[in-house]
Amino acid sequence: MAKVSVNLGARSYDIHIGANLLEQSGQIIKEGARSENLFLVSNPTVFSLYGAAVIKSCEDSGLKVVATLIPDGEEYKTMGQAEEVIGEAIRRGIDRESLLVALGGGVVGDLAGFVAAVYQRGIDFVQIPTTLLAQVDSSVGGKVAVNHQAGKNMIGAFHQPRTVIVDVHTLASLSEREFAAGMAEVVKYGIILDESFFVFLENRLSDIKDRDEQVMESIVKRCCELKAMVVEEDETERGLRAVLNLGHTFGHAVETLTGYSAYRHGEAVSIGMILACSLARDLGLMGAGEVERVTGMLVELGLPVKLPQLDSRSILNAMYRDKKTRGGKLRLVLPCGIGRAVVRDDIDDELILKVLCNQSQATDAH
Ligand SMILES: NC(=O)c1ccc[n+]([C@@H]2O[C@H](COP(=O)([O-])OP(=O)(O)OC[C@H]3O[C@@H](n4cnc5c(N)ncnc54)[C@H](O)[C@@H]3O)[C@@H](O)[C@H]2O)c1
Ligand SMILES: [Zn+2]
C-alpha cells in the first residue's frame, strides 16, 4: 500500500492507494472522522459492485452508514440532483459533524463533493474514486462542481477532502473505453511534468493494458504525487495548476462541437494533446520524434488521436468560448519536449488554424 500526502496546512490530507483497500476503508475513515455517522453517496452501477464492501468495512469499524444514490451519468451532475441529495441528508438527520463519503467516478465525486461544500456551510468528506480518471485526477485537489445548462462545472467550489481512498482493484470492472480515457490523463502527467514517468509508461504498456495491480498502483501513486505537488503550489488555479489543462482547451472544443456524446472526456483530451504537441512542434518547442512518441503511446492505449470532421474555424471559436480564456486571450498549455510545459497566451490564431487544418487533412488521408 502507498500513501501520498497533500500538504495544504489545515486542509492537508492523505491519499491511500492499494489493491483491495475498500476492505480497510472503515478503519481509514474512522481515523479522521469527527462522528460515527456517514452519509454515503454513490450511483447504482458502482454501489452494486462495491457498496457492500465499503458498508461492511465501515460497520465493522463501528461507523453508521446512511446511503443515497444518484442516477448514473454526466447529465445528472446538476444542481437539481445536488438538491435531492441535500434533501435526503436533511431527512436522514445528517449533521455538521457527519462525514460524507463519495463512492464512484468523477461525476459522483464532483457532485457529492459539491454537496459537502455547501451542506450546512460545509461538512467533511472522503473520496473513494472508482474510475481511473477519478483516481488520478478528479478526486485530488478539491475542485467540486455541478454543471449548468450554460456549461460544465459552472457552479462549484474548492473543498478539499479529508481523505482519499484509492482501491486499484476497482479498475478491473471498468470498460475498455473508460480505462483508456483515464489513461489519457495519466499520459498527460508524463508529458507536462515527468519525462522518466513517461518512459516508465512506454516500457510497461502491456502490463498497463492488463491492468496489472502493482503497476497501476505505482502509476496512480505517481500521478497523485504530481497532482499534489501542483495543487500545493497553486490550490486555486492562479498559475501553475493551469498546466494540468494540457490538451483540454482543444479537447473541450471537440466535446462541445460533438455534443458531449461522441467522445469520453479523456478521448477528447487525447486528440487535444496531439494538437497541442503539433502546435508546440511548429513553434520549435518539441521535436517531431517526441510528437511521434506521444502519438504512438496514445494509439497503443486505444485512444483517438485525430480530429473528427469539424470546421477548423468553428473549433477555434469554441476554444475562445471555453472558460479558460482570460481577458479575451486564449491560454494554451504547450509541451516543451516531454516532461515540461508552458502556458502561453500569445499564439497567433493563424498558427492554431494551420494545426487544426493539417490534422483534419490527416483525417481525410486515412
Ligand atoms: N474535480 C476535478 O478536478 C475534475 C477533474 C477531471 C474531471 N472531473 C469530472 O469528472 C467527471 C468524469 O468522471 P469519470 O470519467 O470518472 O466519469 P463517471 O463518473 O461518469 O464514470 C464513468 C462510468 O463508469 C462507471 N463506473 C465508475 N466506477 C466503475 C467501476 N469501478 N467499474 C465499472 N464501472 C464504473 C460509472 O458509473 C459511469 O457509468 C466529469 O464530470 C468531469 O467534469 C473533475
Ligand atoms: Zn481532464
CSV table of C-alpha atoms and ligand atoms in Angstrom, one decimal:
chain,number,residue,atom,x,y,z
A,1,MET,CA,0.0,0.0,0.0
A,2,ALA,CA,1.2,3.5,-0.8
A,3,LYS,CA,0.4,6.9,0.8
A,4,VAL,CA,0.7,10.3,-0.8
A,5,SER,CA,0.3,13.5,1.4
A,6,VAL,CA,-1.3,16.6,0.1
A,7,ASN,CA,0.2,19.4,2.2
A,8,LEU,CA,-2.2,22.4,2.4
A,9,GLY,CA,-1.8,23.5,6.0
A,10,ALA,CA,-5.1,22.9,7.9
A,11,ARG,CA,-6.6,21.3,4.8
A,12,SER,CA,-3.9,18.7,4.4
A,13,TYR,CA,-4.8,15.1,3.8
A,14,ASP,CA,-3.5,11.7,2.7
A,15,ILE,CA,-4.3,9.7,-0.3
A,16,HIS,CA,-4.2,5.9,0.4
A,17,ILE,CA,-3.5,3.7,-2.6
A,18,GLY,CA,-3.6,0.0,-2.9
A,19,ALA,CA,-5.3,-3.2,-4.1
A,20,ASN,CA,-8.4,-4.3,-2.1
A,21,LEU,CA,-8.3,-1.2,0.1
A,22,LEU,CA,-12.2,-1.0,0.2
A,23,GLU,CA,-12.0,-3.7,2.8
A,24,GLN,CA,-10.0,-1.4,5.0
A,25,SER,CA,-12.0,1.8,4.2
A,26,GLY,CA,-13.8,1.8,7.5
A,27,GLN,CA,-10.6,1.8,9.5
A,28,ILE,CA,-9.1,4.6,7.4
A,29,ILE,CA,-12.2,6.7,7.5
A,30,LYS,CA,-12.6,6.2,11.3
A,31,GLU,CA,-9.1,7.7,11.9
A,32,GLY,CA,-10.2,11.2,10.9
A,33,ALA,CA,-13.9,11.1,11.5
A,34,ARG,CA,-15.4,13.5,14.0
A,35,SER,CA,-18.6,11.5,14.3
A,36,GLU,CA,-19.7,7.9,13.7
A,37,ASN,CA,-22.3,9.0,11.2
A,38,LEU,CA,-21.5,8.6,7.5
A,39,PHE,CA,-23.5,9.7,4.5
A,40,LEU,CA,-22.5,7.6,1.5
A,41,VAL,CA,-23.3,9.0,-2.0
A,42,SER,CA,-22.9,6.7,-5.0
A,43,ASN,CA,-24.7,5.6,-8.1
A,44,PRO,CA,-26.4,2.3,-8.8
A,45,THR,CA,-23.6,0.9,-11.1
A,46,VAL,CA,-20.8,1.5,-8.6
A,47,PHE,CA,-23.0,0.8,-5.5
A,48,SER,CA,-24.0,-2.6,-6.8
A,49,LEU,CA,-20.3,-3.5,-7.4
A,50,TYR,CA,-18.6,-2.0,-4.3
A,51,GLY,CA,-21.2,-0.6,-1.9
A,52,ALA,CA,-21.5,-3.7,0.2
A,53,ALA,CA,-17.7,-3.9,0.8
A,54,VAL,CA,-17.5,-0.3,1.9
A,55,ILE,CA,-20.5,-0.5,4.2
A,56,LYS,CA,-19.3,-3.8,5.7
A,57,SER,CA,-15.9,-2.3,6.4
A,58,CYS,CA,-17.4,0.8,7.9
A,59,GLU,CA,-19.9,-1.1,10.1
A,60,ASP,CA,-17.1,-3.4,11.3
A,61,SER,CA,-15.3,-0.3,12.4
A,62,GLY,CA,-18.3,0.9,14.4
A,63,LEU,CA,-19.5,3.5,11.9
A,64,LYS,CA,-23.1,4.0,10.9
A,65,VAL,CA,-23.9,4.4,7.2
A,66,VAL,CA,-26.8,6.0,5.5
A,67,ALA,CA,-26.6,5.6,1.7
A,68,THR,CA,-28.2,7.6,-1.1
A,69,LEU,CA,-27.8,7.0,-4.9
A,70,ILE,CA,-27.9,9.4,-7.8
A,71,PRO,CA,-28.6,8.2,-11.3
A,72,ASP,CA,-25.6,7.2,-13.4
A,73,GLY,CA,-24.4,9.8,-16.0
A,74,GLU,CA,-22.9,13.2,-16.5
A,75,GLU,CA,-26.4,14.5,-17.3
A,76,TYR,CA,-27.2,14.1,-13.6
A,77,LYS,CA,-24.4,16.2,-12.4
A,78,THR,CA,-26.8,19.0,-11.8
A,79,MET,CA,-28.0,21.5,-9.2
A,80,GLY,CA,-31.4,19.7,-9.1
A,81,GLN,CA,-29.7,16.4,-8.3
A,82,ALA,CA,-27.5,18.0,-5.7
A,83,GLU,CA,-30.7,19.4,-4.1
A,84,GLU,CA,-32.2,15.9,-4.0
A,85,VAL,CA,-29.1,14.7,-2.2
A,86,ILE,CA,-29.2,17.6,0.2
A,87,GLY,CA,-32.9,16.9,0.9
A,88,GLU,CA,-32.1,13.3,1.7
A,89,ALA,CA,-29.3,14.4,4.0
A,90,ILE,CA,-31.8,16.6,5.9
A,91,ARG,CA,-34.4,13.9,6.1
A,92,ARG,CA,-31.9,11.3,7.4
A,93,GLY,CA,-30.6,13.6,10.1
A,94,ILE,CA,-27.1,14.3,8.7
A,95,ASP,CA,-25.5,17.0,10.9
A,96,ARG,CA,-22.4,19.2,10.6
A,97,GLU,CA,-20.2,16.6,12.3
A,98,SER,CA,-21.2,13.8,9.9
A,99,LEU,CA,-18.9,12.7,7.1
A,100,LEU,CA,-20.0,12.5,3.5
A,101,VAL,CA,-18.4,9.6,1.6
A,102,ALA,CA,-18.3,9.8,-2.2
A,103,LEU,CA,-18.1,6.4,-3.8
A,104,GLY,CA,-17.8,6.4,-7.6
A,105,GLY,CA,-16.3,8.1,-10.6
A,106,GLY,CA,-15.7,11.8,-11.2
A,107,VAL,CA,-19.4,12.5,-11.6
A,108,VAL,CA,-20.3,11.2,-8.1
A,109,GLY,CA,-17.1,12.8,-6.6
A,110,ASP,CA,-17.8,16.2,-8.1
A,111,LEU,CA,-21.5,16.3,-7.1
A,112,ALA,CA,-21.1,14.7,-3.7
A,113,GLY,CA,-18.1,17.0,-3.0
A,114,PHE,CA,-20.2,20.0,-4.0
A,115,VAL,CA,-22.9,18.9,-1.6
A,116,ALA,CA,-20.3,18.5,1.1
A,117,ALA,CA,-19.0,22.0,0.4
A,118,VAL,CA,-22.4,23.7,0.8
A,119,TYR,CA,-24.4,21.4,3.2
A,120,GLN,CA,-24.8,23.4,6.4
A,121,ARG,CA,-22.0,25.7,5.1
A,122,GLY,CA,-19.7,22.7,4.6
A,123,ILE,CA,-19.1,19.3,6.1
A,124,ASP,CA,-16.1,16.9,5.8
A,125,PHE,CA,-15.9,14.4,3.0
A,126,VAL,CA,-14.0,11.4,1.9
A,127,GLN,CA,-13.4,10.5,-1.7
A,128,ILE,CA,-13.4,6.8,-2.8
A,129,PRO,CA,-12.7,7.1,-6.5
A,130,THR,CA,-13.5,4.1,-8.7
A,131,THR,CA,-12.6,5.2,-12.2
A,132,LEU,CA,-9.0,5.7,-13.3
A,133,LEU,CA,-9.8,9.3,-14.2
A,134,ALA,CA,-11.1,9.9,-10.7
A,135,GLN,CA,-8.2,8.1,-9.1
A,136,VAL,CA,-5.5,10.1,-10.9
A,137,ASP,CA,-7.3,13.4,-11.3
A,138,SER,CA,-10.7,14.4,-10.1
A,139,SER,CA,-10.6,13.1,-6.5
A,140,VAL,CA,-7.5,15.0,-5.7
A,141,GLY,CA,-7.2,18.8,-5.4
A,142,GLY,CA,-10.6,19.8,-4.1
A,143,LYS,CA,-12.4,21.1,-7.1
A,144,VAL,CA,-16.1,20.2,-6.8
A,145,ALA,CA,-18.9,21.3,-9.0
A,146,VAL,CA,-22.1,20.6,-10.8
A,147,ASN,CA,-23.0,21.6,-14.4
A,148,HIS,CA,-25.3,24.3,-15.6
A,149,GLN,CA,-27.2,24.4,-18.9
A,150,ALA,CA,-24.7,27.1,-20.0
A,151,GLY,CA,-21.6,25.0,-19.4
A,152,LYS,CA,-19.8,22.3,-17.5
A,153,ASN,CA,-18.8,22.9,-13.9
A,154,MET,CA,-20.3,26.3,-13.8
A,155,ILE,CA,-21.4,26.0,-10.2
A,156,GLY,CA,-18.8,24.8,-7.8
A,157,ALA,CA,-16.2,25.4,-5.0
A,158,PHE,CA,-12.8,24.5,-3.8
A,159,HIS,CA,-13.4,22.0,-1.0
A,160,GLN,CA,-10.6,19.6,-0.1
A,161,PRO,CA,-11.5,16.1,1.0
A,162,ARG,CA,-10.4,14.8,4.4
A,163,THR,CA,-9.0,11.6,3.0
A,164,VAL,CA,-8.9,9.9,-0.4
A,165,ILE,CA,-9.0,6.0,-0.6
A,166,VAL,CA,-8.0,4.5,-3.9
A,167,ASP,CA,-8.6,0.8,-4.4
A,168,VAL,CA,-6.9,-0.1,-7.7
A,169,HIS,CA,-8.8,-3.4,-7.7
A,170,THR,CA,-11.9,-1.4,-8.7
A,171,LEU,CA,-10.2,-0.7,-12.1
A,172,ALA,CA,-10.9,-4.4,-13.1
A,173,SER,CA,-14.6,-3.7,-13.7
A,174,LEU,CA,-14.1,-0.6,-15.9
A,175,SER,CA,-15.0,-0.9,-19.6
A,176,GLU,CA,-12.0,-0.7,-22.0
A,177,ARG,CA,-13.2,2.7,-23.1
A,178,GLU,CA,-13.3,4.2,-19.6
A,179,PHE,CA,-10.0,2.7,-18.7
A,180,ALA,CA,-8.3,4.1,-21.8
A,181,ALA,CA,-10.0,7.5,-21.2
A,182,GLY,CA,-8.4,7.6,-17.7
A,183,MET,CA,-5.0,6.7,-19.2
A,184,ALA,CA,-5.1,9.8,-21.4
A,185,GLU,CA,-4.9,11.9,-18.2
A,186,VAL,CA,-2.1,9.6,-16.9
A,187,VAL,CA,-0.1,10.2,-20.1
A,188,LYS,CA,-0.8,14.0,-19.7
A,189,TYR,CA,1.2,14.0,-16.4
A,190,GLY,CA,4.2,12.4,-18.1
A,191,ILE,CA,4.2,15.0,-20.9
A,192,ILE,CA,3.8,18.1,-18.7
A,193,LEU,CA,5.8,17.1,-15.6
A,194,ASP,CA,7.9,14.0,-15.6
A,195,GLU,CA,9.8,12.5,-18.5
A,196,SER,CA,11.0,9.4,-16.6
A,197,PHE,CA,7.4,8.6,-15.8
A,198,PHE,CA,6.6,8.9,-19.5
A,199,VAL,CA,9.4,6.4,-20.2
A,200,PHE,CA,8.1,4.1,-17.5
A,201,LEU,CA,4.6,4.2,-19.2
A,202,GLU,CA,6.3,3.4,-22.6
A,203,ASN,CA,8.1,0.4,-21.1
A,204,ARG,CA,5.1,-1.0,-19.2
A,205,LEU,CA,2.4,-0.7,-21.9
A,206,SER,CA,1.5,-4.4,-21.9
A,207,ASP,CA,1.2,-4.5,-18.1
A,208,ILE,CA,-0.9,-1.4,-18.2
A,209,LYS,CA,-3.3,-2.9,-20.8
A,210,ASP,CA,-3.6,-6.0,-18.5
A,211,ARG,CA,-4.3,-3.6,-15.6
A,212,ASP,CA,-1.6,-5.2,-13.5
A,213,GLU,CA,-2.5,-4.1,-10.0
A,214,GLN,CA,1.1,-3.4,-8.9
A,215,VAL,CA,1.8,-1.3,-12.0
A,216,MET,CA,-1.5,0.5,-11.7
A,217,GLU,CA,-0.7,1.2,-8.0
A,218,SER,CA,2.6,2.8,-8.9
A,219,ILE,CA,1.0,4.8,-11.8
A,220,VAL,CA,-1.8,6.1,-9.6
A,221,LYS,CA,0.7,7.0,-6.9
A,222,ARG,CA,3.0,9.0,-9.2
A,223,CYS,CA,0.0,10.8,-10.7
A,224,CYS,CA,-1.3,11.7,-7.3
A,225,GLU,CA,2.2,12.9,-6.2
A,226,LEU,CA,2.4,15.1,-9.3
A,227,LYS,CA,-1.1,16.5,-8.9
A,228,ALA,CA,-0.5,17.1,-5.1
A,229,MET,CA,2.7,19.0,-6.0
A,230,VAL,CA,0.9,21.2,-8.4
A,231,VAL,CA,-2.1,21.8,-6.0
A,232,GLU,CA,0.2,22.5,-3.1
A,233,GLU,CA,1.8,25.2,-5.2
A,234,ASP,CA,-1.4,26.7,-6.6
A,235,GLU,CA,-4.5,25.5,-4.8
A,236,THR,CA,-7.0,27.8,-6.6
A,237,GLU,CA,-5.5,27.8,-10.1
A,238,ARG,CA,-4.0,31.2,-10.3
A,239,GLY,CA,-0.9,30.0,-12.2
A,240,LEU,CA,0.9,26.6,-12.3
A,241,ARG,CA,-2.2,24.5,-11.9
A,242,ALA,CA,-3.1,25.6,-15.4
A,243,VAL,CA,-0.5,23.1,-16.9
A,244,LEU,CA,-2.9,20.3,-15.9
A,245,ASN,CA,-5.1,21.6,-18.8
A,246,LEU,CA,-2.8,20.3,-21.5
A,247,GLY,CA,-5.0,19.3,-24.4
A,248,HIS,CA,-8.1,20.5,-22.6
A,249,THR,CA,-8.9,23.7,-24.5
A,250,PHE,CA,-8.7,21.8,-27.8
A,251,GLY,CA,-10.5,18.8,-26.2
A,252,HIS,CA,-13.3,20.9,-24.7
A,253,ALA,CA,-13.9,22.4,-28.1
A,254,VAL,CA,-14.2,18.9,-29.6
A,255,GLU,CA,-16.5,17.8,-26.8
A,256,THR,CA,-18.7,20.9,-27.3
A,257,LEU,CA,-19.0,20.6,-31.0
A,258,THR,CA,-19.8,16.9,-30.9
A,259,GLY,CA,-22.5,17.4,-28.3
A,260,TYR,CA,-20.7,15.6,-25.4
A,261,SER,CA,-21.9,12.3,-26.7
A,262,ALA,CA,-19.3,11.1,-29.3
A,263,TYR,CA,-16.3,11.2,-27.1
A,264,ARG,CA,-15.4,10.5,-23.5
A,265,HIS,CA,-13.6,13.4,-21.9
A,266,GLY,CA,-10.3,11.6,-21.9
A,267,GLU,CA,-10.7,10.7,-25.6
A,268,ALA,CA,-11.2,14.4,-26.5
A,269,VAL,CA,-8.2,15.2,-24.3
A,270,SER,CA,-6.1,12.7,-26.2
A,271,ILE,CA,-7.0,14.4,-29.5
A,272,GLY,CA,-6.3,17.7,-27.9
A,273,MET,CA,-2.9,16.7,-26.6
A,274,ILE,CA,-1.8,15.7,-30.1
A,275,LEU,CA,-3.0,19.1,-31.4
A,276,ALA,CA,-1.0,20.9,-28.6
A,277,CYS,CA,2.0,18.8,-29.3
A,278,SER,CA,1.8,19.6,-33.0
A,279,LEU,CA,1.5,23.3,-32.3
A,280,ALA,CA,4.5,23.0,-30.0
A,281,ARG,CA,6.4,21.3,-32.7
A,282,ASP,CA,5.6,24.1,-35.2
A,283,LEU,CA,6.8,26.6,-32.6
A,284,GLY,CA,10.0,24.7,-32.2
A,285,LEU,CA,9.2,23.7,-28.6
A,286,MET,CA,9.0,20.0,-29.3
A,287,GLY,CA,10.8,17.6,-31.7
A,288,ALA,CA,8.9,15.7,-34.4
A,289,GLY,CA,10.2,12.5,-32.8
A,290,GLU,CA,8.7,13.4,-29.4
A,291,VAL,CA,5.3,14.1,-31.0
A,292,GLU,CA,5.6,10.6,-32.6
A,293,ARG,CA,6.3,9.0,-29.2
A,294,VAL,CA,3.2,10.7,-27.7
A,295,THR,CA,1.1,9.7,-30.6
A,296,GLY,CA,2.4,6.1,-30.5
A,297,MET,CA,1.6,5.7,-26.9
A,298,LEU,CA,-2.0,7.1,-27.2
A,299,VAL,CA,-2.7,4.9,-30.2
A,300,GLU,CA,-1.4,1.8,-28.3
A,301,LEU,CA,-3.7,2.6,-25.5
A,302,GLY,CA,-6.7,2.6,-27.9
A,303,LEU,CA,-7.2,6.3,-27.8
A,304,PRO,CA,-8.2,8.5,-30.7
A,305,VAL,CA,-5.6,11.0,-31.9
A,306,LYS,CA,-7.2,12.5,-34.9
A,307,LEU,CA,-9.8,15.3,-35.2
A,308,PRO,CA,-13.2,14.3,-36.4
A,309,GLN,CA,-14.6,16.1,-39.5
A,310,LEU,CA,-15.1,19.6,-38.0
A,311,ASP,CA,-14.6,23.0,-39.4
A,312,SER,CA,-11.3,24.4,-38.1
A,313,ARG,CA,-12.7,27.9,-37.6
A,314,SER,CA,-15.6,26.5,-35.5
A,315,ILE,CA,-13.1,24.7,-33.3
A,316,LEU,CA,-11.1,27.9,-32.8
A,317,ASN,CA,-14.3,29.8,-31.9
A,318,ALA,CA,-15.3,27.1,-29.4
A,319,MET,CA,-11.8,27.4,-27.9
A,320,TYR,CA,-12.4,31.1,-27.4
A,321,ARG,CA,-15.6,30.4,-25.6
A,322,ASP,CA,-14.0,27.9,-23.2
A,323,LYS,CA,-14.0,29.3,-19.6
A,324,LYS,CA,-10.2,29.1,-19.5
A,325,THR,CA,-9.7,32.2,-21.6
A,326,ARG,CA,-8.6,35.3,-19.7
A,327,GLY,CA,-9.3,38.8,-20.9
A,328,GLY,CA,-10.3,37.5,-24.3
A,329,LYS,CA,-7.0,35.8,-24.8
A,330,LEU,CA,-6.6,32.1,-25.5
A,331,ARG,CA,-4.3,30.5,-22.9
A,332,LEU,CA,-2.7,27.3,-24.2
A,333,VAL,CA,-0.6,24.8,-22.5
A,334,LEU,CA,2.2,23.7,-24.7
A,335,PRO,CA,4.7,20.9,-24.0
A,336,CYS,CA,8.4,21.8,-24.1
A,337,GLY,CA,9.7,18.4,-25.2
A,338,ILE,CA,8.5,15.6,-22.9
A,339,GLY,CA,8.4,16.4,-19.2
A,340,ARG,CA,7.9,20.1,-19.1
A,341,ALA,CA,5.2,22.5,-20.3
A,342,VAL,CA,4.5,26.2,-20.5
A,343,VAL,CA,1.3,28.3,-20.6
A,344,ARG,CA,1.2,30.8,-23.5
A,345,ASP,CA,-1.3,33.4,-24.4
A,346,ASP,CA,0.5,34.9,-27.4
A,347,ILE,CA,-0.1,32.3,-30.0
A,348,ASP,CA,-1.3,33.5,-33.4
A,349,ASP,CA,-4.7,32.3,-34.4
A,350,GLU,CA,-3.4,31.5,-37.9
A,351,LEU,CA,-0.8,29.1,-36.4
A,352,ILE,CA,-3.6,27.3,-34.5
A,353,LEU,CA,-5.8,27.2,-37.5
A,354,LYS,CA,-2.9,25.7,-39.5
A,355,VAL,CA,-2.5,22.9,-37.0
A,356,LEU,CA,-6.3,22.2,-37.0
A,357,CYS,CA,-6.4,22.2,-40.8
A,358,ASN,CA,-3.4,19.8,-41.0
A,359,GLN,CA,-5.0,17.5,-38.5
A,360,SER,CA,-8.2,17.4,-40.5
A,361,GLN,CA,-6.3,16.7,-43.6
A,362,ALA,CA,-4.6,13.9,-41.8
A,363,THR,CA,-8.0,12.6,-41.0
A,364,ASP,CA,-9.0,12.8,-44.7
A,365,ALA,CA,-5.9,11.0,-45.8
A,366,HIS,CA,-6.6,7.9,-43.6
B,1,LIG,N1,-12.9,17.9,-9.9
B,1,LIG,C1,-11.9,17.8,-10.8
B,1,LIG,O1,-10.8,18.2,-10.5
B,1,LIG,C2,-12.2,17.0,-12.0
B,1,LIG,C3,-11.1,16.7,-12.9
B,1,LIG,C4,-11.4,15.9,-14.0
B,1,LIG,C5,-12.7,15.5,-14.3
B,1,LIG,N2,-13.7,15.9,-13.5
B,1,LIG,C6,-15.1,15.5,-13.7
B,1,LIG,O2,-15.2,14.1,-13.7
B,1,LIG,C7,-16.3,13.7,-14.4
B,1,LIG,C8,-15.9,12.5,-15.2
B,1,LIG,O3,-15.6,11.4,-14.4
B,1,LIG,P1,-15.4,9.9,-14.9
B,1,LIG,O4,-14.7,9.8,-16.1
B,1,LIG,O5,-15.0,9.1,-13.7
B,1,LIG,O6,-16.9,9.5,-15.3
B,1,LIG,P2,-18.2,8.9,-14.4
B,1,LIG,O7,-18.1,9.3,-13.0
B,1,LIG,O8,-19.4,9.1,-15.2
B,1,LIG,O9,-17.8,7.3,-14.6
B,1,LIG,C9,-17.8,6.7,-15.8
B,1,LIG,C10,-18.7,5.4,-15.8
B,1,LIG,O10,-18.1,4.4,-15.1
B,1,LIG,C11,-18.9,3.8,-14.1
B,1,LIG,N3,-18.0,3.3,-13.1
B,1,LIG,C12,-17.4,4.0,-12.1
B,1,LIG,N4,-16.6,3.2,-11.5
B,1,LIG,C13,-16.7,2.0,-12.0
B,1,LIG,C14,-16.0,0.8,-11.8
B,1,LIG,N5,-15.1,0.6,-10.9
B,1,LIG,N6,-16.4,-0.3,-12.6
B,1,LIG,C15,-17.3,-0.2,-13.5
B,1,LIG,N7,-17.9,1.0,-13.8
B,1,LIG,C16,-17.6,2.0,-13.1
B,1,LIG,C17,-19.8,5.0,-13.8
B,1,LIG,O11,-21.0,4.5,-13.2
B,1,LIG,C18,-20.0,5.6,-15.1
B,1,LIG,O12,-21.0,5.0,-15.8
B,1,LIG,C19,-16.7,14.9,-15.3
B,1,LIG,O13,-17.9,15.3,-14.7
B,1,LIG,C20,-15.6,15.9,-15.1
B,1,LIG,O14,-16.1,17.2,-15.1
B,1,LIG,C21,-13.5,16.6,-12.3
B,2,ZN,ZN,-9.4,16.2,-17.9
